[in-house]
Amino acid sequence: MSSSSGGTQAVDRAAALLDLVVRADEPVRFTDLSDETGLARSTTSRLLAALERTDLVERDGSGGYVAGPLFALHAAVHDPWPQVARVARPVLETVAERTGETVHLGVPRGAGVLHVGQVESAYLLSARDWNQVDVPAHCSSLGKVLYAYDLLPIPSGRLERRTDHTVPTGDALQRELATIRRQRYATTIDELETGLSAIAAPVEGRDGVMCAIGVSGPTARLQDRVADFGRLLVQQAGELSALLGLSRSTQPRESPTEEGVA
Amino acid sequence: MSSSSGGTQAVDRAAALLDLVVRADEPVRFTDLSDETGLARSTTSRLLAALERTDLVERDGSGGYVAGPLFALHAAVHDPWPQVARVARPVLETVAERTGETVHLGVPRGAGVLHVGQVESAYLLSARDWNQVDVPAHCSSLGKVLYAYDLLPIPSGRLERRTDHTVPTGDALQRELATIRRQRYATTIDELETGLSAIAAPVEGRDGVMCAIGVSGPTARLQDRVADFGRLLVQQAGELSALLGLSRSTQPRESPTEEGVA
DNA sequence: CGAGATTGTTTCAGGGGGTGGAACTGACTT
DNA sequence: AAGTCAGTTCCACCCCCTGAAACAATCTCG
């Protein structure tokens, strides 16, 4: 294992240090790095100096190591959502594999839902590619989740009526959101289009819920498995949340009441 | 220089490769990397393999190298604006140095302007810390820039009147935006508070204008230097745009790099 | 305050790991 | 089919990395 590298010991070790620093959500102390990697302190010092010289890591005021300018540049230049989608891909694929249905990753944009990631269903009859389609958020399970966690402005008054089952008003939507928050997943059954259903669950980042994952497909296949798929989505969303929240140390964090920097 | 490293040749070389890959805005081919760094092809191959194994780089469909999962994770987990602010810091400091006034980096959020970066004025009398203050965008030079480049929804009808000079209506604002787009900078003179002025210019990312930088201070100091500071801001915003747009391949960028305004 | 523990950096000799020329593979061109 | 180019693997040589130890700079307590 540790030997199968093949002629790049120093680079591998430096990469291990860098990995620890970037994955941590708070500055990492020299000794922790030295201990975790098992490297001699002198080696650790030399490698970290090299990483700092090349802008891959940086030291904060108190001497801890954090991701360096090169990471800041990358993050500044690239839209975050495609990056989230890349991180989420394995989770979406797991859900697709276990449900057989089309899986989506939805994020808030303006007053609607933007689909930034998708894995196709194996079935012939399945939800189409939603990436280009403009779907009212109140007819979408992803949209309902985003509403429920204050990521979209909740509309009032009468809502666009797509089918007989569409949530009719802002008030009715409000009432449903309480249920969604309680069971941690949202559903839309024949609400967007007759015969089309979807289920979705919230994904947390370090500042609370940030996006949602969900499945969609024919009501005929989904209606008897809502609770099943709901549980699966909640669990997989948790996996993804763990990745995106990084090591939240020890914070269960129940309430999403997070107030922006303002 | 190239020799002053001190015992980390392999890591330095790998970092150089990584730097090239991350700074490029399109996949980089093996040969380009080998040529640019001057490394032997065998060495390049070995180092890139190590970087790929450690998730620092990744190969796209056609074999080109791009920033790897570790960068995606970082970008997915961190708010992009603080990262932009980090990248912009040197530019803000240059502006502060040459004008002596307080410098800001403003971004759109919802219907208003969020200040994500700031460098304090050297003067005793200067604009206060705006980070916590809620300023109407139509009274803010940063806000006007964001309006001018479609980053904020333009209001209609009568606008909140802070002073006698405040832009009174949405229509009046619309007319001013044309001027702003033409001269590439916006001003507010006594429009937010009597005696307070500001000047701002747009910053481009890879997808067009994304934020704005500007200075603010007493009208007494600024009023005679509006054009001067405007030019300085346009030029410095250009520098920042170059950083954030990354290598727009081959852009000679006419203005001969450094143009002192002071 | 000063002795001692702790944390991080620098030094240096020895040897293990990296280097690059060359051979090799595979894909594309003529 | 032969030739060219792109990229990987091999391997002997030797240079660069390693880690113990000395050193420097802070903390910590008696």
XYZ file of C-alpha atoms (C1' of nucleotides) in Angstrom:
584
model
C 0.000 0.000 0.000
C 2.126 2.738 1.326
C 4.866 1.313 -0.845
C 2.897 1.063 -4.075
C 3.382 4.747 -4.722
C 6.275 4.451 -7.122
C 8.824 7.143 -6.841
C 7.070 10.114 -5.371
C 7.400 9.780 -1.631
C 7.954 13.461 -0.967
C 5.055 14.566 -3.131
C 2.748 11.998 -1.596
C 3.615 13.163 1.883
C 3.150 16.807 0.978
C -0.195 15.949 -0.584
C -1.243 14.168 2.597
C -0.464 17.273 4.612
C -2.320 19.447 2.145
C -5.306 17.149 2.233
C -5.531 17.398 5.998
C -5.331 21.162 5.879
C -7.953 21.619 3.167
C -10.432 19.149 4.622
C -10.285 20.705 8.052
C -12.690 23.539 8.614
C -10.457 25.339 11.042
C -6.751 26.119 11.071
C -4.622 23.052 11.714
C -1.689 23.190 14.086
C 1.732 21.996 13.137
C 1.834 19.283 15.759
C -1.494 17.826 14.673
C -0.216 17.571 11.134
C 2.990 15.982 12.265
C 1.139 13.501 14.461
C -1.605 12.598 12.010
C 0.757 11.922 9.151
C 3.357 10.292 11.358
C 6.094 12.315 9.723
C 9.165 13.498 11.565
C 8.784 17.060 12.746
C 11.670 18.160 10.614
C 10.139 16.636 7.524
C 6.772 18.156 8.310
C 8.357 21.544 8.726
C 10.227 21.345 5.439
C 7.231 20.141 3.443
C 4.903 22.722 4.921
C 7.408 25.441 4.134
C 7.411 24.253 0.534
C 3.616 24.230 0.389
C 3.502 27.711 1.834
C 6.080 29.003 -0.617
C 3.958 27.715 -3.474
C 0.711 29.286 -2.182
C -0.936 25.971 -1.449
C -1.203 26.628 2.255
C -1.076 29.730 4.356
C -0.696 30.504 8.033
C -3.332 32.406 9.879
C -2.599 34.901 12.613
C -2.054 32.290 15.279
C 0.228 30.105 13.213
C -2.345 27.514 12.135
C -2.315 26.245 8.585
C -5.224 26.899 6.231
C -5.815 26.409 2.518
C -3.733 28.912 0.600
C -4.245 31.541 -2.078
C -4.367 29.017 -4.886
C -7.491 27.497 -3.366
C -8.979 30.960 -2.837
C -8.320 31.796 -6.456
C -9.961 28.614 -7.636
C -13.011 29.223 -5.459
C -13.230 32.868 -6.516
C -13.206 32.041 -10.192
C -15.521 29.046 -10.334
C -19.237 28.930 -9.692
C -19.717 27.005 -6.481
C -22.712 24.991 -7.617
C -20.967 22.921 -10.267
C -18.334 22.204 -7.646
C -21.022 21.062 -5.229
C -22.431 18.936 -8.011
C -19.048 17.290 -8.509
C -18.776 16.496 -4.833
C -22.348 15.221 -4.794
C -22.062 12.992 -7.845
C -21.223 9.791 -5.941
C -24.180 10.315 -3.634
C -26.539 10.953 -6.537
C -25.285 7.788 -8.172
C -25.906 5.783 -5.046
C -29.476 7.044 -4.901
C -29.975 6.313 -8.589
C -28.681 2.816 -8.105
C -30.918 2.066 -5.148
C -34.088 3.616 -6.552
C -33.660 3.196 -10.264
C -35.208 6.635 -10.706
C -33.851 9.903 -12.010
C -31.970 11.818 -9.316
C -31.496 15.573 -9.076
C -29.546 18.139 -7.143
C -31.439 21.406 -6.853
C -30.299 24.789 -5.589
C -32.070 28.100 -5.079
C -31.683 30.727 -7.746
C -33.733 33.869 -7.620
C -37.259 32.712 -6.948
C -36.885 29.284 -8.543
C -35.013 26.004 -8.483
C -31.927 25.435 -10.570
C -30.936 21.846 -11.335
C -27.181 21.596 -11.175
C -26.761 17.850 -11.085
C -28.653 14.897 -12.458
C -28.297 11.146 -12.839
C -30.575 9.457 -15.330
C -33.008 6.725 -14.522
C -32.455 3.255 -15.877
C -36.089 3.019 -16.879
C -37.348 3.926 -20.313
C -40.260 5.842 -18.806
C -38.723 8.446 -16.560
C -38.542 12.128 -15.825
C -36.969 14.130 -18.597
C -33.872 16.231 -18.290
C -34.946 19.087 -16.078
C -31.839 21.147 -16.552
C -33.470 23.381 -19.114
C -37.048 23.238 -17.922
C -38.596 26.015 -15.918
C -40.659 24.398 -13.202
C -42.634 26.406 -10.630
C -40.987 25.747 -7.278
C -44.281 25.026 -5.513
C -44.853 22.064 -7.848
C -41.387 20.653 -7.263
C -40.297 18.513 -4.338
C -36.873 20.162 -4.483
C -38.582 23.541 -4.469
C -40.685 22.624 -1.455
C -37.576 21.636 0.463
C -35.907 24.923 -0.392
C -39.041 26.767 0.706
C -39.101 24.828 3.960
C -35.592 25.885 4.884
C -35.875 29.548 3.905
C -33.803 29.296 0.769
C -36.577 30.624 -1.431
C -38.975 33.502 -0.778
C -42.347 31.973 0.008
C -45.084 33.253 -2.310
C -48.439 34.398 -1.056
C -51.890 34.319 -2.604
C -52.968 31.979 -5.351
C -50.320 29.841 -7.046
C -50.100 28.631 -10.597
C -52.345 25.585 -10.919
C -50.692 22.834 -12.955
C -52.988 19.939 -11.999
C -55.873 19.253 -9.668
C -53.379 18.307 -7.002
C -51.187 21.383 -7.193
C -50.838 23.248 -3.903
C -53.368 26.030 -4.471
C -52.210 28.935 -2.301
C -49.305 30.337 -0.366
C -51.086 29.534 2.878
C -51.574 25.898 1.928
C -47.895 25.751 0.995
C -46.920 27.250 4.365
C -48.866 24.537 6.158
C -47.188 21.798 4.169
C -43.734 23.165 4.975
C -44.187 22.362 8.664
C -44.727 18.720 7.776
C -41.718 18.752 5.497
C -39.507 20.141 8.238
C -40.764 17.469 10.604
C -40.203 14.441 8.402
C -37.171 15.943 6.651
C -38.422 15.193 3.168
C -40.921 16.683 0.692
C -43.124 15.070 -1.919
C -45.046 16.140 -4.975
C -47.527 13.617 -6.262
C -49.290 14.489 -9.509
C -48.845 18.140 -8.585
C -46.762 19.231 -11.518
C -48.053 16.860 -14.126
C -50.526 14.030 -13.729
C -48.678 10.771 -13.231
C -45.401 12.445 -12.230
C -44.144 12.272 -8.657
C -41.043 13.326 -6.795
C -39.466 13.150 -3.354
C -36.681 15.358 -2.017
C -34.588 15.961 1.110
C -32.432 18.858 2.327
C -28.631 18.907 2.234
C -26.718 20.908 4.804
C -23.508 22.811 4.337
C -21.620 24.486 7.112
C -24.200 27.251 7.351
C -27.345 25.163 7.431
C -29.397 23.790 4.571
C -27.983 24.868 1.209
C -29.559 22.642 -1.431
C -31.681 19.542 -1.926
C -31.496 16.140 -3.552
C -34.464 14.227 -4.842
C -35.827 11.553 -7.142
C -38.616 11.817 -9.676
C -40.508 9.318 -11.765
C -43.921 7.922 -12.620
C -46.430 8.002 -9.777
C -47.171 4.366 -10.565
C -43.672 3.346 -9.501
C -43.183 5.865 -6.692
C -46.461 6.046 -4.826
C -45.954 2.902 -2.751
C -42.367 3.707 -1.917
C -42.617 7.293 -0.765
C -41.624 6.562 2.819
C -38.864 4.202 1.675
C -37.354 6.639 -0.742
C -37.877 9.470 1.725
C -35.779 7.657 4.300
C -33.139 6.810 1.724
C -32.933 10.423 0.605
C -32.688 11.706 4.163
C -29.897 9.295 4.875
C -27.975 10.000 1.675
C -28.494 13.731 2.096
C -26.911 13.268 5.493
C -23.894 11.624 3.902
C -23.537 14.532 1.540
C -24.032 16.998 4.358
C -21.183 15.351 6.197
C -18.936 15.873 3.196
C -19.974 19.483 2.715
C -20.070 20.383 6.382
C -16.637 18.860 6.731
C -15.671 18.010 10.251
C -18.353 19.964 12.055
C -16.533 18.753 15.143
C -19.456 18.110 17.498
C -22.475 20.137 16.509
C -25.831 18.396 15.946
C -27.293 21.802 15.005
C -31.022 21.284 14.852
C -32.521 24.618 13.946
C -31.693 26.119 10.570
C -31.908 29.633 11.975
C -28.803 30.967 10.456
C -28.623 34.681 9.948
C -26.474 36.043 7.148
C -23.509 38.246 7.732
C -25.720 41.185 6.815
C 16.117 31.637 -6.666
C 15.280 28.394 -8.259
C 18.020 26.957 -6.084
C 17.061 28.637 -2.829
C 14.361 26.080 -2.217
C 16.198 23.950 0.272
C 15.424 20.308 0.125
C 12.091 20.030 -1.565
C 12.800 19.811 -5.252
C 10.145 17.234 -6.005
C 7.449 19.057 -4.077
C 8.351 22.364 -5.678
C 8.135 20.854 -9.115
C 4.822 19.205 -8.387
C 3.512 22.492 -7.017
C 4.603 24.265 -10.182
C 2.630 21.775 -12.253
C -0.374 22.142 -9.991
C -0.181 25.903 -10.196
C -0.252 25.821 -13.969
C -3.240 23.514 -13.978
C -5.283 25.499 -11.470
C -4.570 28.890 -12.984
C -5.511 27.772 -16.460
C -9.160 28.139 -17.283
C -9.217 25.184 -19.597
C -7.754 21.683 -19.417
C -3.981 21.643 -19.806
C -2.273 19.062 -21.958
C 0.590 16.951 -20.763
C 3.041 18.336 -23.280
C 2.278 21.934 -22.379
C 2.979 21.171 -18.754
C 6.174 19.407 -19.604
C 7.309 22.261 -21.828
C 6.319 25.111 -19.540
C 8.019 23.667 -16.507
C 10.992 22.393 -18.463
C 10.768 19.049 -16.710
C 11.689 15.793 -18.378
C 8.637 14.014 -19.729
C 9.242 11.098 -17.428
C 9.387 13.350 -14.402
C 6.283 15.204 -15.475
C 4.434 11.955 -15.894
C 5.424 10.648 -12.483
C 4.577 13.862 -10.667
C 1.228 14.247 -12.401
C 0.369 10.672 -11.540
C 1.102 11.468 -7.907
C -1.051 14.599 -8.019
C -3.858 12.652 -9.593
C -3.634 9.891 -7.021
C -3.971 12.459 -4.271
C -7.008 14.191 -5.825
C -5.175 17.407 -6.539
C -5.620 17.127 -10.278
C -7.961 15.170 -12.468
C -8.129 14.306 -16.154
C -11.062 15.334 -18.222
C -12.515 13.231 -20.994
C -9.910 14.197 -23.528
C -6.941 13.627 -21.255
C -6.337 17.243 -20.249
C -5.516 18.043 -16.644
C -7.852 20.139 -14.515
C -8.046 21.033 -10.838
C -9.045 17.958 -8.888
C -11.668 16.966 -6.340
C -9.865 18.617 -3.466
C -10.282 21.983 -5.129
C -13.922 21.222 -5.894
C -14.494 20.337 -2.267
C -12.912 23.541 -1.087
C -14.979 25.620 -3.500
C -18.167 23.765 -2.596
C -17.735 24.338 1.105
C -16.597 27.950 1.204
C -18.568 31.044 0.310
C -17.042 32.414 -2.852
C -17.170 36.069 -1.846
C -14.666 35.918 0.998
C -12.385 34.078 -1.421
C -12.828 36.843 -3.968
C -12.080 39.320 -1.216
C -8.832 37.514 -0.425
C -7.776 37.618 -4.032
C -8.769 41.262 -4.268
C -7.001 42.423 -1.124
C -3.759 43.505 -2.835
C -5.719 45.546 -5.359
C -7.789 47.213 -2.644
C -4.607 48.054 -0.808
C -3.087 49.603 -3.887
C -6.143 51.785 -4.318
C -6.093 52.746 -0.650
C -2.456 53.658 -0.909
C -2.899 55.826 -3.979
C -6.076 57.582 -2.857
C -5.767 57.568 0.895
C -9.492 56.899 1.090
C -11.499 53.978 2.354
C -11.803 51.236 -0.274
C -14.591 48.696 -0.638
C -15.433 45.559 -2.537
C -19.169 45.245 -3.081
C -21.196 42.317 -4.387
C -24.882 41.853 -5.150
C -27.010 40.097 -2.584
C -30.730 40.015 -2.958
C -31.747 43.548 -3.832
C -28.837 45.245 -2.085
C -25.079 45.575 -1.883
C -23.007 43.426 0.433
C -19.581 44.714 1.408
C -17.202 41.786 1.517
C -13.887 43.588 1.604
C -12.653 46.873 2.967
C -9.417 48.750 3.520
C -9.537 51.662 5.913
C -8.610 55.203 5.053
C -5.561 56.786 6.570
C -7.519 59.935 7.338
C -9.230 60.567 10.625
C -12.326 61.804 8.851
C -13.418 58.971 6.607
C -16.264 56.691 5.735
C -17.202 54.367 8.544
C -17.141 50.616 8.368
C -19.942 49.783 5.967
C -19.905 46.088 6.620
C -22.817 46.288 8.999
C -24.675 49.240 7.515
C -27.662 48.795 5.288
C -27.322 51.307 2.501
C -29.894 51.678 -0.285
C -28.192 50.597 -3.492
C -29.335 53.646 -5.444
C -27.401 55.894 -3.028
C -24.240 53.817 -3.324
C -21.652 54.056 -6.074
C -21.067 50.314 -5.763
C -24.803 49.783 -6.028
C -25.038 51.935 -9.136
C -22.306 49.881 -10.802
C -24.122 46.674 -9.957
C -27.343 48.143 -11.349
C -25.548 49.201 -14.521
C -24.353 45.693 -15.237
C -27.588 43.871 -14.424
C -26.419 42.407 -11.141
C -29.246 43.994 -9.199
C -32.928 44.306 -10.142
C -33.522 47.910 -11.093
C -36.289 49.513 -9.029
C -39.052 51.593 -10.552
C -41.058 54.512 -9.269
C -39.945 56.824 -6.510
C -36.820 55.926 -4.536
C -35.970 56.554 -0.935
C -34.773 60.134 -0.652
C -31.730 60.422 1.620
C -30.594 63.925 0.616
C -31.506 66.596 -1.897
C -29.098 65.000 -4.337
C -30.392 61.455 -4.110
C -31.479 59.997 -7.434
C -35.245 60.524 -7.158
C -36.803 57.846 -9.369
C -36.170 54.584 -11.150
C -36.278 56.407 -14.472
C -33.641 58.897 -13.400
C -31.512 55.991 -12.219
C -31.944 54.226 -15.571
C -30.686 57.321 -17.388
C -27.631 57.572 -15.160
C -26.742 53.933 -15.782
C -26.078 54.646 -19.451
C -23.458 57.196 -18.469
C -21.940 54.797 -15.984
C -21.623 52.086 -18.614
C -19.974 54.561 -20.957
C -17.326 55.900 -18.588
C -16.970 52.618 -16.703
C -17.340 54.185 -13.288
C -20.141 55.460 -11.075
C -20.266 58.260 -8.552
C -22.460 59.326 -5.672
C -21.899 62.848 -4.451
C -23.836 63.892 -1.380
C -26.522 61.427 -2.414
C -26.445 59.181 0.613
C -25.439 61.698 3.215
C -24.496 65.329 2.751
C -20.733 65.649 2.525
C -20.176 61.979 1.678
C -19.053 60.932 -1.776
C -18.021 57.726 -3.456
C -16.726 56.425 -6.772
C -16.846 52.826 -8.017
C -15.920 50.674 -11.016
C -16.983 47.208 -12.190
C -14.861 44.075 -11.850
C -15.209 41.271 -14.359
C -14.962 37.564 -13.762
C -15.080 34.973 -16.470
C -18.788 35.477 -16.952
C -18.879 39.256 -17.186
C -19.121 41.819 -14.416
C -19.445 40.155 -11.028
C -18.719 42.806 -8.407
C -17.413 46.328 -7.938
C -14.640 48.193 -6.172
C -14.867 51.761 -5.009
C -13.612 54.479 -2.691
C -15.613 56.699 -0.378
C -14.797 59.748 1.692
C -15.649 63.368 2.354
C -16.930 65.280 -0.653
C -14.432 68.001 0.229
C -11.543 65.687 -0.561
C -13.107 63.742 -3.421
C -14.987 66.258 -5.512
C -11.978 67.576 -7.427
C -10.532 64.154 -8.051
C -13.528 62.280 -9.335
C -12.117 61.754 -12.829
C -8.679 60.880 -11.429
C -9.988 58.331 -8.991
C -12.427 57.055 -11.590
C -9.581 56.270 -13.951
C -7.559 54.693 -11.164
C -10.474 52.497 -10.170
C -11.138 51.443 -13.759
C -7.529 50.504 -14.203
C -7.230 48.636 -10.898
C -10.558 46.921 -11.496
C -9.029 45.777 -14.766
C -6.072 44.273 -12.917
C -8.422 42.416 -10.639
C -10.536 41.307 -13.573
C -7.423 39.863 -15.153
C -6.777 37.835 -12.019
C -10.360 36.634 -11.766
C -10.836 36.047 -15.476
C -7.626 34.074 -15.368
C -5.717 33.634 -18.557
C -8.217 34.869 -21.118
C -5.673 33.189 -23.390
C -4.016 35.935 -25.419
C -5.172 39.376 -24.427
C -2.461 41.989 -24.922
C -4.550 44.347 -22.818
C -3.546 47.671 -24.281
C -3.026 49.907 -21.259
C 0.689 49.320 -20.667
C 0.393 47.394 -17.433
C 1.162 50.108 -14.946
C -0.343 53.509 -15.178
C 0.243 55.783 -12.247
C -2.572 58.189 -11.634
C -1.205 59.798 -8.526
C 11.984 34.362 38.055
C 14.362 30.576 36.442
C 14.400 25.654 35.433
C 12.144 22.610 32.546
C 8.850 21.184 29.239
C 6.984 22.030 24.719
C 6.858 23.549 20.000
C 8.908 24.482 15.739
C 13.248 25.325 12.759
C 17.886 24.412 11.097
C 21.821 21.489 10.392
C 24.163 17.626 8.401
C 25.752 13.056 7.037
C 24.087 8.926 5.027
C 21.357 6.367 2.050
C 17.005 5.896 0.017
C 14.271 8.031 -3.331
C 14.034 10.946 -7.446
C 15.873 11.821 -11.925
C 16.101 11.538 -16.931
C 17.819 8.933 -20.937
C 16.178 5.271 -23.379
C 13.112 1.713 -24.464
C 8.332 0.771 -25.034
C 3.324 1.239 -26.134
C -0.445 3.057 -28.567
C -2.679 6.345 -31.457
C -2.671 9.155 -35.326
C -0.701 10.480 -40.022
C 1.077 9.825 -44.611
C 3.077 -0.424 -43.515
C 6.272 2.658 -42.089
C 6.795 6.920 -39.768
C 5.697 10.392 -36.281
C 4.114 11.991 -32.032
C 2.350 11.563 -27.182
C 2.802 9.549 -22.937
C 4.356 5.725 -19.714
C 7.598 2.490 -17.733
C 12.228 0.958 -16.725
C 16.503 1.283 -14.375
C 21.225 2.671 -12.984
C 23.280 6.603 -11.186
C 23.651 10.077 -7.988
C 21.386 13.928 -5.969
C 17.949 15.207 -2.912
C 15.323 13.935 0.965
C 15.258 12.111 5.469
C 15.376 12.177 10.503
C 18.308 12.464 14.653
C 20.093 15.938 17.051
C 21.198 20.552 18.095
C 19.147 24.913 18.393
C 15.768 28.649 19.036
C 11.593 30.404 20.754
C 7.716 30.129 23.681
C 4.936 28.455 27.451
C 4.408 26.520 32.358
C 4.928 26.025 37.033
C 7.253 25.679 41.368
